[in-house]
Coordinates of C-alpha atoms in Angstrom, one line a residue:
M1 CA 0.0 -0.1 0.1
K2 CA 0.5 3.3 -0.8
E3 CA 2.6 6.2 2.0
I4 CA 0.3 8.5 3.6
I5 CA 0.6 11.1 6.7
L6 CA -0.6 10.9 10.1
L7 CA -1.4 13.4 12.4
K8 CA -1.8 13.7 15.4
Q9 CA -4.0 15.8 17.8
G10 CA -2.7 17.5 20.8
E11 CA -4.4 19.3 22.9
M12 CA -7.6 19.0 20.5
V13 CA -8.7 16.3 22.3
L14 CA -10.0 18.3 25.3
K15 CA -12.6 19.8 24.1
G16 CA -15.6 18.1 24.2
L17 CA -18.7 18.4 22.6
N18 CA -16.8 21.6 20.5
R19 CA -14.1 18.9 19.8
R20 CA -15.9 18.2 16.2
G21 CA -15.8 21.6 15.2
F22 CA -12.2 22.2 15.9
E23 CA -11.3 19.1 13.5
D24 CA -13.2 19.8 10.5
K25 CA -11.4 22.8 10.6
L26 CA -8.2 21.4 10.8
M27 CA -9.3 18.9 7.6
G28 CA -10.5 22.6 6.5
N29 CA -7.0 23.7 7.0
A30 CA -5.8 20.8 5.4
K31 CA -6.9 20.5 2.3
R32 CA -6.2 24.4 1.9
R33 CA -2.7 23.5 1.7
L34 CA -3.0 20.5 0.5
K35 CA -4.2 21.8 -3.1
R36 CA -1.0 22.7 -4.8
Y37 CA 0.4 19.4 -4.2
G38 CA -2.0 17.3 -5.8
I39 CA -5.6 15.2 -4.9
F40 CA -5.7 14.1 -1.1
H41 CA -7.9 12.0 0.6
V42 CA -8.1 14.0 4.4
Y43 CA -10.0 12.7 7.0
T44 CA -10.3 12.2 11.0
R45 CA -10.4 8.9 12.9
Q46 CA -9.8 8.6 16.7
S47 CA -7.6 11.4 17.1
T48 CA -6.1 10.9 14.1
T49 CA -6.2 13.6 10.6
Y50 CA -5.1 10.9 7.2
I51 CA -4.1 12.7 4.4
E52 CA -3.6 9.7 1.6
P53 CA -2.4 10.7 -1.9
Q54 CA -4.6 9.2 -4.1
D55 CA -2.4 8.9 -7.6
E56 CA 0.9 9.3 -8.5
G57 CA 1.2 12.8 -9.5
C58 CA 1.1 13.8 -5.6
D59 CA 4.0 15.4 -4.2
F60 CA 4.1 13.6 -1.5
E61 CA 7.5 15.5 0.2
G62 CA 5.4 18.8 -0.5
A63 CA 2.5 18.0 1.5
W64 CA 4.7 16.1 4.0
Q65 CA 6.9 20.0 4.4
A66 CA 3.4 22.0 4.6
M67 CA 1.6 19.6 7.3
G68 CA 4.5 20.0 9.6
K69 CA 3.2 24.0 9.8
L70 CA 0.0 23.9 10.0
F71 CA -1.1 24.1 13.9
G72 CA -3.9 21.9 14.9
V73 CA -1.1 18.8 15.0
A74 CA 1.0 17.7 17.8
G75 CA 3.0 14.7 16.0
L76 CA 2.8 13.8 12.6
C77 CA 4.7 11.1 10.3
R78 CA 4.9 9.3 8.0
A79 CA 2.8 5.5 8.1
R80 CA 2.3 2.8 5.5
A81 CA -1.1 0.9 5.7
C82 CA -1.5 -3.4 5.7
P83 CA -4.5 -5.1 6.7
K84 CA -5.2 -5.8 10.0
D85 CA -3.4 -9.4 10.4
K86 CA -0.1 -9.9 12.4
D87 CA 2.2 -11.7 9.6
A88 CA 1.3 -8.2 6.9
I89 CA 1.8 -6.5 9.6
A90 CA 5.5 -8.1 10.6
A91 CA 6.0 -7.7 6.7
C92 CA 5.3 -5.1 6.1
A93 CA 7.4 -3.2 9.2
Q94 CA 10.4 -4.9 7.3
E95 CA 10.0 -4.1 4.5
Y96 CA 9.0 0.1 4.9
L97 CA 11.2 0.6 8.1
G98 CA 13.5 -1.7 6.0
S99 CA 16.3 0.5 5.8
Q100 CA 16.0 1.5 8.4
L101 CA 16.2 -1.2 11.1
A102 CA 19.4 -1.8 8.6
S103 CA 21.1 1.2 9.2
A104 CA 19.5 1.4 13.9
S105 CA 22.2 0.0 16.8
S106 CA 18.9 -1.1 18.3
F107 CA 15.2 -0.6 18.6
K108 CA 12.0 -1.2 20.5
V109 CA 8.0 -2.4 19.3
E110 CA 5.2 -0.4 20.5
S111 CA 2.2 -0.6 19.9
K112 CA -1.4 1.0 19.9
R113 CA -4.9 -1.1 18.8
A114 CA -7.6 1.4 18.9
D115 CA -9.3 -1.5 17.4
K116 CA -10.4 -4.0 20.0
S117 CA -11.2 -6.1 17.8
F118 CA -8.5 -7.6 17.3
P119 CA -7.6 -11.2 18.4
L120 CA -3.2 -10.0 20.0
T121 CA -3.5 -7.0 22.0
S122 CA -0.8 -4.4 22.5
I123 CA 1.7 -5.6 24.0
Q124 CA 1.6 -9.3 22.2
L125 CA 1.9 -7.4 18.3
S126 CA 4.1 -6.0 20.1
Q127 CA 6.6 -8.8 21.1
Y128 CA 5.4 -10.8 18.4
V129 CA 6.3 -8.4 15.4
G130 CA 9.6 -7.7 17.4
S131 CA 11.0 -10.8 17.1
V132 CA 10.2 -11.0 13.1
L133 CA 12.6 -8.2 13.2
H134 CA 14.7 -9.3 15.4
Q135 CA 15.7 -12.0 13.2
A136 CA 15.1 -10.6 10.0
F137 CA 17.9 -8.0 11.4
P138 CA 20.4 -10.8 14.1
K139 CA 22.4 -7.6 14.7
L140 CA 19.7 -5.5 15.4
K141 CA 19.5 -5.5 19.9
V142 CA 17.2 -5.1 21.2
D143 CA 16.4 -1.7 24.1
V144 CA 13.0 -0.5 25.4
H145 CA 14.6 2.5 27.2
T146 CA 16.9 4.5 25.0
P147 CA 16.5 2.5 21.8
A148 CA 18.2 4.1 18.4
L149 CA 14.6 3.5 15.9
T150 CA 11.0 2.8 17.9
V151 CA 8.6 0.8 15.1
H152 CA 5.2 2.1 15.8
L153 CA 2.1 0.1 15.2
E154 CA -1.2 1.4 15.5
V155 CA -4.7 -1.0 14.7
R156 CA -7.6 1.3 13.7
D157 CA -11.0 1.1 12.5
Y158 CA -10.2 0.2 8.6
D159 CA -6.2 -0.7 9.2
A160 CA -3.0 -1.1 10.4
Y161 CA -0.5 1.4 9.8
V162 CA 3.4 1.1 10.2
H163 CA 5.7 4.3 11.3
A164 CA 8.9 5.0 12.6
N165 CA 10.8 8.0 15.8
P166 CA 7.2 11.0 14.3
E167 CA 8.2 14.1 14.8
P168 CA 6.5 17.4 16.6
G169 CA 4.1 19.2 14.6
A170 CA 3.8 22.9 15.1
G171 CA 1.1 23.1 18.2
G172 CA -1.4 25.1 19.0
L173 CA -5.1 25.2 17.6
P174 CA -6.6 25.4 14.1
V175 CA -6.8 28.7 12.4
G176 CA -10.1 29.5 12.4
M177 CA -10.9 28.4 15.7
G178 CA -10.0 31.9 17.7
G179 CA -11.6 35.1 15.7
R180 CA -9.8 37.0 13.3
A181 CA -7.0 39.6 15.1
L182 CA -4.9 42.5 13.2
S183 CA -1.5 42.1 14.0
L184 CA 0.6 45.9 13.0
L185 CA 3.5 44.3 11.3
S186 CA 6.9 46.4 11.7
G187 CA 9.4 44.7 9.4
G188 CA 11.4 44.4 13.2
I189 CA 12.3 40.4 14.8
D190 CA 9.3 41.2 16.8
S191 CA 6.0 41.0 15.5
P192 CA 6.4 38.6 13.3
V193 CA 7.1 36.1 16.0
A194 CA 4.1 38.1 17.9
S195 CA 2.5 37.6 14.6
W196 CA 2.8 33.3 14.5
M197 CA 2.1 32.9 17.3
A198 CA -0.8 34.5 17.8
A199 CA -1.8 32.2 15.3
K200 CA -0.9 29.3 16.8
R201 CA -3.7 30.0 19.0
G202 CA -5.9 29.5 16.2
S203 CA -7.1 32.8 15.6
I204 CA -6.3 34.2 12.0
V205 CA -3.8 37.3 11.3
D206 CA -4.1 40.3 9.2
M207 CA -1.9 42.2 8.7
I208 CA -1.7 46.0 9.4
H209 CA 2.1 48.1 8.1
Y210 CA 2.5 51.5 8.0
Y211 CA 4.1 53.5 5.2
S212 CA 6.4 57.3 6.1
Y213 CA 7.3 57.1 2.1
P214 CA 9.9 59.3 0.6
Y215 CA 11.5 58.9 4.5
T216 CA 11.1 54.8 4.2
S217 CA 11.4 53.3 0.6
P218 CA 9.9 51.2 -1.8
A219 CA 12.1 47.9 -0.5
A220 CA 11.4 48.7 3.0
K221 CA 7.6 47.8 2.6
E222 CA 8.7 45.3 0.3
K223 CA 10.8 43.2 3.3
V224 CA 7.9 43.6 5.4
L225 CA 5.1 41.8 2.1
E226 CA 8.0 39.4 2.5
L227 CA 7.9 39.0 5.9
A228 CA 3.7 38.4 5.5
R229 CA 4.3 35.7 3.1
L230 CA 6.8 34.0 4.9
L231 CA 4.6 33.5 7.3
I232 CA 1.4 32.2 5.2
P233 CA 2.3 28.6 5.7
Y234 CA 1.6 29.1 9.1
T235 CA -1.0 31.7 9.0
G236 CA -3.1 30.8 5.8
K237 CA -4.5 33.2 3.7
Q238 CA -3.7 36.8 5.3
C239 CA -4.5 40.9 4.1
V240 CA -2.0 43.4 4.3
Y241 CA -3.6 46.7 4.8
I242 CA -0.6 49.2 4.2
V243 CA -1.5 52.7 6.3
P244 CA 0.4 55.8 4.3
F245 CA 1.6 57.4 7.5
T246 CA 3.7 60.4 6.6
K247 CA 0.8 63.1 6.6
V248 CA 0.4 62.0 10.3
Q249 CA 4.8 62.1 10.9
E250 CA 5.1 64.9 9.1
E251 CA 2.1 66.8 11.0
L252 CA 3.2 65.3 14.6
R253 CA 6.9 66.8 14.2
R254 CA 5.1 69.8 13.5
S255 CA 2.7 70.8 16.4
C256 CA 3.5 68.1 18.9
P257 CA 6.3 67.6 21.9
E258 CA 9.2 65.6 20.8
A259 CA 9.8 63.8 23.8
L260 CA 6.4 62.9 23.5
F261 CA 7.1 62.2 19.3
T262 CA 6.9 58.5 19.5
I263 CA 3.9 57.6 22.2
L264 CA 1.7 59.9 20.2
M265 CA 2.4 57.8 17.0
R266 CA 1.4 55.1 18.8
R267 CA -1.8 56.2 20.0
F268 CA -2.4 56.8 16.2
M269 CA -1.1 53.5 14.4
M270 CA -4.0 51.9 17.4
R271 CA -6.7 54.1 16.7
I272 CA -6.5 53.4 12.6
A273 CA -5.4 49.9 13.3
C274 CA -8.6 49.7 15.6
R275 CA -10.4 51.4 13.0
I276 CA -9.3 49.4 10.0
A277 CA -10.5 45.9 12.0
E278 CA -14.3 47.5 12.9
K279 CA -14.5 47.9 9.4
N280 CA -13.7 44.7 8.9
G281 CA -15.1 42.7 10.9
I282 CA -11.5 42.1 13.1
Q283 CA -12.3 41.4 17.4
A284 CA -8.4 42.0 18.6
L285 CA -5.3 43.7 17.5
V286 CA -1.9 42.1 18.1
T287 CA 1.8 43.8 18.7
G288 CA 5.0 42.2 18.6
E289 CA 5.7 45.3 22.9
S290 CA 7.9 43.7 25.1
V291 CA 8.2 45.4 28.4
G292 CA 11.1 47.4 28.9
Q293 CA 12.9 46.1 25.6
V294 CA 12.1 50.3 24.7
A295 CA 11.3 53.4 25.0
S296 CA 7.5 53.2 23.9
Q297 CA 7.2 49.7 25.8
T298 CA 7.5 50.6 30.0
L299 CA 4.2 50.0 31.1
E300 CA 3.7 53.7 31.9
A301 CA 3.7 54.0 28.2
I302 CA 1.9 51.2 27.0
A303 CA -0.7 52.3 29.4
C304 CA -0.8 55.5 27.6
T305 CA -1.5 53.7 23.9
D306 CA -4.0 51.1 25.4
A307 CA -6.0 54.4 27.0
V308 CA -7.3 55.8 22.7
C309 CA -7.9 51.6 21.3
T310 CA -11.5 50.3 21.0
L311 CA -10.0 46.8 21.2
P312 CA -8.0 43.9 22.9
I313 CA -4.8 44.4 22.7
L314 CA -3.1 40.9 22.6
R315 CA 0.7 41.1 23.1
P316 CA 2.1 37.2 22.4
V317 CA 5.4 38.1 23.4
V318 CA 5.6 40.7 26.7
G319 CA 7.7 38.3 28.9
M320 CA 10.1 37.3 26.3
D321 CA 13.6 38.7 26.0
K322 CA 15.7 39.4 22.8
E323 CA 16.8 35.9 22.9
E324 CA 14.3 34.2 23.2
I325 CA 12.1 36.0 20.2
V326 CA 15.5 35.4 18.2
Q327 CA 15.3 32.2 18.7
I328 CA 12.0 31.6 17.5
A329 CA 12.7 34.2 14.1
R330 CA 14.7 31.7 13.1
K331 CA 12.3 28.6 13.4
I332 CA 10.2 29.5 11.4
G333 CA 12.0 31.4 8.7
T334 CA 11.5 34.8 9.8
F335 CA 14.9 36.4 11.2
E336 CA 16.7 36.7 8.3
T337 CA 14.1 39.4 6.2
S338 CA 13.7 40.6 9.4
I339 CA 17.4 42.3 10.4
L340 CA 17.2 43.0 6.6
P341 CA 18.8 46.4 7.0
Y342 CA 15.7 49.7 6.1
E343 CA 14.5 51.5 8.0
D344 CA 10.8 51.3 8.9
C345 CA 8.1 54.3 9.9
C346 CA 9.1 54.3 13.7
T347 CA 12.6 54.4 13.3
V348 CA 13.4 57.3 10.9
F349 CA 11.2 59.6 13.3
T350 CA 12.5 58.6 17.2
P351 CA 13.5 61.5 19.0
K352 CA 16.8 61.8 20.3
H353 CA 15.0 61.7 24.3
P354 CA 12.0 59.9 24.0
R355 CA 9.4 60.1 26.9
T356 CA 9.9 56.7 29.2
K357 CA 7.2 56.8 31.5
P358 CA 4.3 59.8 29.4
K359 CA 1.9 61.2 31.7
P360 CA -2.5 60.5 30.3
E361 CA -2.7 64.2 31.1
E362 CA 0.5 65.3 28.9
L363 CA -0.6 62.9 25.5
V364 CA -4.0 64.5 25.6
E365 CA -3.3 68.0 26.1
A366 CA -0.6 67.8 23.0
E367 CA -3.1 66.3 20.9
G368 CA -4.8 69.7 22.0
A369 CA -3.6 71.3 18.7
L370 CA -4.4 68.0 16.3
D371 CA -7.5 67.1 13.8
V372 CA -7.6 64.2 15.2
E373 CA -10.1 62.6 13.6
S374 CA -9.1 63.5 10.4
M375 CA -5.9 62.3 10.5
V376 CA -7.8 59.4 11.2
A377 CA -9.5 59.5 9.2
D378 CA -7.3 60.3 5.9
A379 CA -5.1 57.5 7.0
V380 CA -8.1 55.1 6.9
A381 CA -9.4 56.2 3.2
N382 CA -6.7 55.9 1.6
V383 CA -4.8 52.6 3.0
E384 CA -4.0 49.7 0.9
R385 CA -5.3 46.8 0.8
I386 CA -3.3 43.1 -0.4
I387 CA -4.2 39.7 -0.3
L388 CA -1.6 37.2 -0.2
D389 CA -2.0 33.4 -0.4
L390 CA 0.0 30.3 -1.8

């Protein structure tokens, strides 16, 4: 029989009466990701989702890589199906895992008997198949504690399945089960990681970027779009909102105290993001803020930016240090793009001595010199909307 992929559920198994909805969402997400790799049959039984290629033209390797980035999957493995017969299972293990068994120094067999009508217990099946494999590979030692290779056998509804050494999945919950969020994507290291983490908890994540041409170049804008593209294998389809931010920044520089400029700019970002989110049925904002990392991320500054926002603000990396964030950025493939030396709208207009502990009343007083509503409405009216997909 042909090789298939088994996707193992994690915390989804704890969802009780809502579990079916999570499984359906996971299967729907898997089917969309698999379309570009050929025709696959996707179905779920007993906490496992099966990915079965339906013709020889399927790109199995591409499908395997795609399923490794699918949120909601705790673990995955390549497997071979065979009839539910002890000799057929042993023969399948010997053939399918032959090269791995030949090169391993030790092994053990673990069995799971989901089909209780199967005549052997899990232990009996493991012992039987283990003895057959030991005879076929006499140099292979049995080690039940720290084997070099673990042969997994699963007896399920329709067939038995043989696989070895499953790999960890992306974890989390299926994208789409946690509402919709809008992530402020700056072009740095932190915000792509925060976006990824929000998607991992099941949120559909769209992006918003503030573009200050001519102070920031088209290359800087393209860098941000590339970061969004790098996240798509995890997040799925995205809408990226490019906000023209030059007029806002120039007016702030012209009319407001320089020391407050960073916080005032963040307040306008939050107002604009909330307005766009509310227009598009988005329920929360996501930022890459980590407490104390820069002047605008002190608790006092965060309180002042939150004060103008009408939606919940999610900060997935709020308690992480930079090295922890960098490790995740490397893992998900955004780090090298994030460190490309293109300016963003925040760094271009950074004051020499930003206020780290602003007071709400002084910000309100500074904004009194501005037509806040007109500035926000103008930015929202001129947003560029870009759809990105696989």
